[in-house]
Coordinates of C-alpha atoms in Angstrom, one line a residue:
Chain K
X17 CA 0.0 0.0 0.0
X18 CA 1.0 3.7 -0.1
X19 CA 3.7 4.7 2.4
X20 CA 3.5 8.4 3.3
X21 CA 6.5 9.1 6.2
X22 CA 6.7 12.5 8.7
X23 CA 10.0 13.6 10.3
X24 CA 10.4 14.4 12.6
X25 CA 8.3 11.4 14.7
X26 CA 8.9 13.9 17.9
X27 CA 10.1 17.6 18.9
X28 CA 10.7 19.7 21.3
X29 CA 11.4 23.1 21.3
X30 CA 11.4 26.3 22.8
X31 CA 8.9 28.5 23.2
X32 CA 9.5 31.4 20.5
X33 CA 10.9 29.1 17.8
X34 CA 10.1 28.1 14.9
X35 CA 9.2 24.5 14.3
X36 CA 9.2 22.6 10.7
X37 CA 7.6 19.2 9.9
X38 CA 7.8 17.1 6.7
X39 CA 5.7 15.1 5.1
X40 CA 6.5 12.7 1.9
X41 CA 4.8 10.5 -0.5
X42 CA 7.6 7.6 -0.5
X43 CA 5.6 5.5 -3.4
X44 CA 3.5 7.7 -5.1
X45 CA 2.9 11.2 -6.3
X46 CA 0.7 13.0 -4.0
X47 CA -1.5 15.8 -5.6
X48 CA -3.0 16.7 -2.5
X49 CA -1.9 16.7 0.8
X50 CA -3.7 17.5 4.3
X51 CA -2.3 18.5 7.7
X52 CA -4.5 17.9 10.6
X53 CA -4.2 18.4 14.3
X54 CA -5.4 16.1 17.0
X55 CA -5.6 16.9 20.7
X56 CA -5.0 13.8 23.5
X57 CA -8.0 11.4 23.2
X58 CA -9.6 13.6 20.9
X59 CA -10.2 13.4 16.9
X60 CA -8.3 14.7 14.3
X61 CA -9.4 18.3 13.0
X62 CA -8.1 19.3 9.5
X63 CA -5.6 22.3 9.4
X64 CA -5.6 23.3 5.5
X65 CA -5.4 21.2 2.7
X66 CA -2.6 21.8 0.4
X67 CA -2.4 21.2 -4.0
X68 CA 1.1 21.2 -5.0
X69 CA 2.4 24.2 -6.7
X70 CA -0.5 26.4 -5.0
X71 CA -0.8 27.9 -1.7
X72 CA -2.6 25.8 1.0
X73 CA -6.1 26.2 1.6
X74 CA -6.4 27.2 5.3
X75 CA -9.3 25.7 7.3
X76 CA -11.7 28.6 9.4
X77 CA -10.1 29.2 12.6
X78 CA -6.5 27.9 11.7
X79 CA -3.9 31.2 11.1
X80 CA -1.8 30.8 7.8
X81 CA 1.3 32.8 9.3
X82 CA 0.9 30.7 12.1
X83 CA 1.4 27.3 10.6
X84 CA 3.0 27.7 6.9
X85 CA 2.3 24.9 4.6
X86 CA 4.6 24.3 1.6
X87 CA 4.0 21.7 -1.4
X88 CA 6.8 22.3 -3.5
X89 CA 6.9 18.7 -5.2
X90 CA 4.8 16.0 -5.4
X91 CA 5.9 14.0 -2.9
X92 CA 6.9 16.4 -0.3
X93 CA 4.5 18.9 2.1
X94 CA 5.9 20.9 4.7
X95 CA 3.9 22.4 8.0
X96 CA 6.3 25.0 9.9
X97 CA 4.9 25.9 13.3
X98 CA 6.2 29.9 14.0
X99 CA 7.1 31.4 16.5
X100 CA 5.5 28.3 18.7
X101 CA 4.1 28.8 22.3
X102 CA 3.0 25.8 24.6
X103 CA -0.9 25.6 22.9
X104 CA 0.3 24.6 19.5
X105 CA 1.6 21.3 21.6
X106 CA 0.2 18.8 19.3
X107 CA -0.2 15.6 17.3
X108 CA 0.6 16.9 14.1
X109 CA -0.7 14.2 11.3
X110 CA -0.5 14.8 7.4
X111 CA -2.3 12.8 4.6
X112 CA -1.7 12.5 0.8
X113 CA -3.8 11.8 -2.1
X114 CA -2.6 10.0 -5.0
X115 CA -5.2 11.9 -7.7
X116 CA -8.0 14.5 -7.6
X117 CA -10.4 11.5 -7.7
X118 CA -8.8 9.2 -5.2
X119 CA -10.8 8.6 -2.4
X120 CA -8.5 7.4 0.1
X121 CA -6.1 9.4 1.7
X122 CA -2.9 7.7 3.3
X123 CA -1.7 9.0 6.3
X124 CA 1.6 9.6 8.1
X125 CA 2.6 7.9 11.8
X126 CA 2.5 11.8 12.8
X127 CA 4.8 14.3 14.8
X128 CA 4.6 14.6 18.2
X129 CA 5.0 18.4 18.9
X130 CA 6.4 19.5 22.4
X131 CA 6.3 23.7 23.2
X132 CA 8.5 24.4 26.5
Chain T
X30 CA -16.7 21.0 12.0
X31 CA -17.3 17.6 13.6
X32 CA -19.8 15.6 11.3
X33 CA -19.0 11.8 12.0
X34 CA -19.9 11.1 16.2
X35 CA -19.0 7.1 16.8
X36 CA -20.9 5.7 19.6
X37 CA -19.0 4.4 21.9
X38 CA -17.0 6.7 22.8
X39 CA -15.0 3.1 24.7
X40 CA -16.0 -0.8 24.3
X41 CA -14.0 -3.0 26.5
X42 CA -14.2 -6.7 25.1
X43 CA -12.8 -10.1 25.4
X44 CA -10.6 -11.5 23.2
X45 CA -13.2 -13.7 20.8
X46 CA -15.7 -11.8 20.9
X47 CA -16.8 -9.3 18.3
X48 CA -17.0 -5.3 18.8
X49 CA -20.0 -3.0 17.2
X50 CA -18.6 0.5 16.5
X51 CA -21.7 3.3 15.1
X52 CA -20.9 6.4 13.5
X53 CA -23.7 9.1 12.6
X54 CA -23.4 12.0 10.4
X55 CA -25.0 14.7 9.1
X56 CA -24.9 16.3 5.9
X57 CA -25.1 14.1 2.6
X58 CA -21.6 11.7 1.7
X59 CA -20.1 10.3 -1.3
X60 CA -18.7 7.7 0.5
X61 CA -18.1 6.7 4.1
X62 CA -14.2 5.4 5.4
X63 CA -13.4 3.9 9.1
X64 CA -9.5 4.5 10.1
X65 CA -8.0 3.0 13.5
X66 CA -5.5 4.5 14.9
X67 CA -2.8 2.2 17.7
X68 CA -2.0 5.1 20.8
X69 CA 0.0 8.0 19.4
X70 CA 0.2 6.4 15.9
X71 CA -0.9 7.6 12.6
X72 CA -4.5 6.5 10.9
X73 CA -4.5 3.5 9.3
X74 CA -7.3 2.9 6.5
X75 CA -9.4 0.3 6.9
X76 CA -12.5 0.0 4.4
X77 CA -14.5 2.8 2.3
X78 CA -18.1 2.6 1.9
X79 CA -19.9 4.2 -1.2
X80 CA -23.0 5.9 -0.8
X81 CA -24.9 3.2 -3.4
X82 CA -23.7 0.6 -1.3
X83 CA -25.4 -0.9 1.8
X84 CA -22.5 -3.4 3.3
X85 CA -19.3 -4.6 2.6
X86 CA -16.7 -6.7 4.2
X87 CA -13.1 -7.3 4.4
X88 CA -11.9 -9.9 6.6
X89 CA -12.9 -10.1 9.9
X90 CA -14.2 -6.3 9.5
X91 CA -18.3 -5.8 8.1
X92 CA -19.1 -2.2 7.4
X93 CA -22.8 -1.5 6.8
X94 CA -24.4 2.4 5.8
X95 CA -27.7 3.5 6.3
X96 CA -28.0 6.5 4.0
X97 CA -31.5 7.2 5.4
X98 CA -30.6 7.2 9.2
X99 CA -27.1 9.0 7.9
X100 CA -25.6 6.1 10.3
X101 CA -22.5 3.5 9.5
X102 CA -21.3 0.6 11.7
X103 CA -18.1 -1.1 12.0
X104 CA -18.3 -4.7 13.0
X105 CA -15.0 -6.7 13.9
X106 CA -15.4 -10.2 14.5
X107 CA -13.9 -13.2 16.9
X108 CA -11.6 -9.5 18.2
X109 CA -7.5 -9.9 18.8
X110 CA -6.0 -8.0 21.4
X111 CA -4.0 -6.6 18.4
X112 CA -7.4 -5.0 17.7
X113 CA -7.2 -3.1 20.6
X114 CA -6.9 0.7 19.2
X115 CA -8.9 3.6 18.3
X116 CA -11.6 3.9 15.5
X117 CA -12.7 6.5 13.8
X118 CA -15.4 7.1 10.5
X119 CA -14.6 10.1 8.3
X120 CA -16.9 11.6 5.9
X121 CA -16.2 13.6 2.8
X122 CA -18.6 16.4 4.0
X123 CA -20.8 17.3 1.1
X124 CA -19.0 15.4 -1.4
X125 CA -15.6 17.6 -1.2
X126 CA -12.4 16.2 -0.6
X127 CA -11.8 17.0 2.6
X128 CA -12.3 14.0 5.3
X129 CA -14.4 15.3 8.6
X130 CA -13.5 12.9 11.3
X131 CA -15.4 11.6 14.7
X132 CA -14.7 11.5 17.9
X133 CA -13.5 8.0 17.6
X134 CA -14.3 4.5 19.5
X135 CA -11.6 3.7 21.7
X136 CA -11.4 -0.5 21.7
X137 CA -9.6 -2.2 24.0
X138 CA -9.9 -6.2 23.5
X139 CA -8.6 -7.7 26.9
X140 CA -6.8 -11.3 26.3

């Protein structure tokens, strides 16, 4: 099946810094990809949804010079926290979609996002 | 927004025995996925359900939709401890490509 990998798997940082977090396609070309946030023991809630070679589309709520999304390639998405304080801790997950009409998205293992 | 709400929220189970997951929603789907997600993993898929369709299966796992009720169940049979994990149902809200998740079923299948 598809493989889509994150990396880091775990961070921790400093409040004030800026944090970034990868996302690739290993086996396939993803057109789309998706960052979502999940909370402890709580579901995941989509961030912005990102079509390479365009900027991201933000979901309401989520602040796009807050969390920059960047889909340069096909098989690589990136999600830089700025400027991070202790509430964007986090389980950061991506997902990718082979084509506009896939169905299925694949997801990452996810990022484990520590603010001190 | 939250569209997909799985009831239980947690099902505690023998090994053996088999686990009902439901999953409501409320706005009109394409198609219908459950994930499961193993503690501070990622999601893996586990079966889509079209909107024409009424059941399907794959393996030990029986997904039913009730377009009418806007209402999906998981179903795993004879349950592993391996099963033990947390499930979710995502729905492509209005038809668009983005997936709304639930709250998740958290499953815990005791050996």
């Amino acid at each position: 099946g598809a493989v889509v990998s994150q990396h880091p798997s775990r961070v921790i940082c400093k409040s004030g810094t800026s944090v970034k977090i990868e996302c690739r396609s290993l086996d396939f070309q993803a057109t789309t990809m998706f960052w979502y946030r999940q909370f402890p023991k709580q579901s995941l809630m989509l961030m912005a949804t990102s079509n390479e070679g365009s900027k991201a589309t933000y979901e309401q709520g989520v602040e796009k010079d807050k969390f920059l999304i960047n889909h340069a390639s096909l098989t690589l998405s990136t999600l830089t926290v700025t400027s991070a304080h202790p509430e964007d801790s986090s389980f950061y997950i991506c997902s990718a979609r082979e084509g506009l009409f896939q169905e299925t998205q694949y997801f990452g293992p996810g990022t484990r996002l520590l603010v001190l | 927004s939250q569209q997909g709400e799985e009831d239980p929220q947690a099902l505690s189970i023998q090994e053996g025995e088999n686990a009902t997951m439901n999953c409501s929603y409320k706005t009109s789907i394409n198609n219908l996925q459950w994930y499961r997600q193993n503690s501070g993993r990622g999601l893996v898929h586990l079966i889509l359900i079209r909107s024409n369709e009424r059941e399907k299966h794959s393996g030990r796992l029986r997904v039913t939709l009730d377009t009418s009720k806007k209402s999906s169940s998981l179903l795993i049979t004879a349950s592993r401890a391996a099963d033990t994990a947390s499930y979710f149902c995502a729905t492509d809200e209005g038809g668009s490509e983005k997936l709304v998740f639930g709250k998740g079923t958290k499953l815990t299948v005791n050996p």
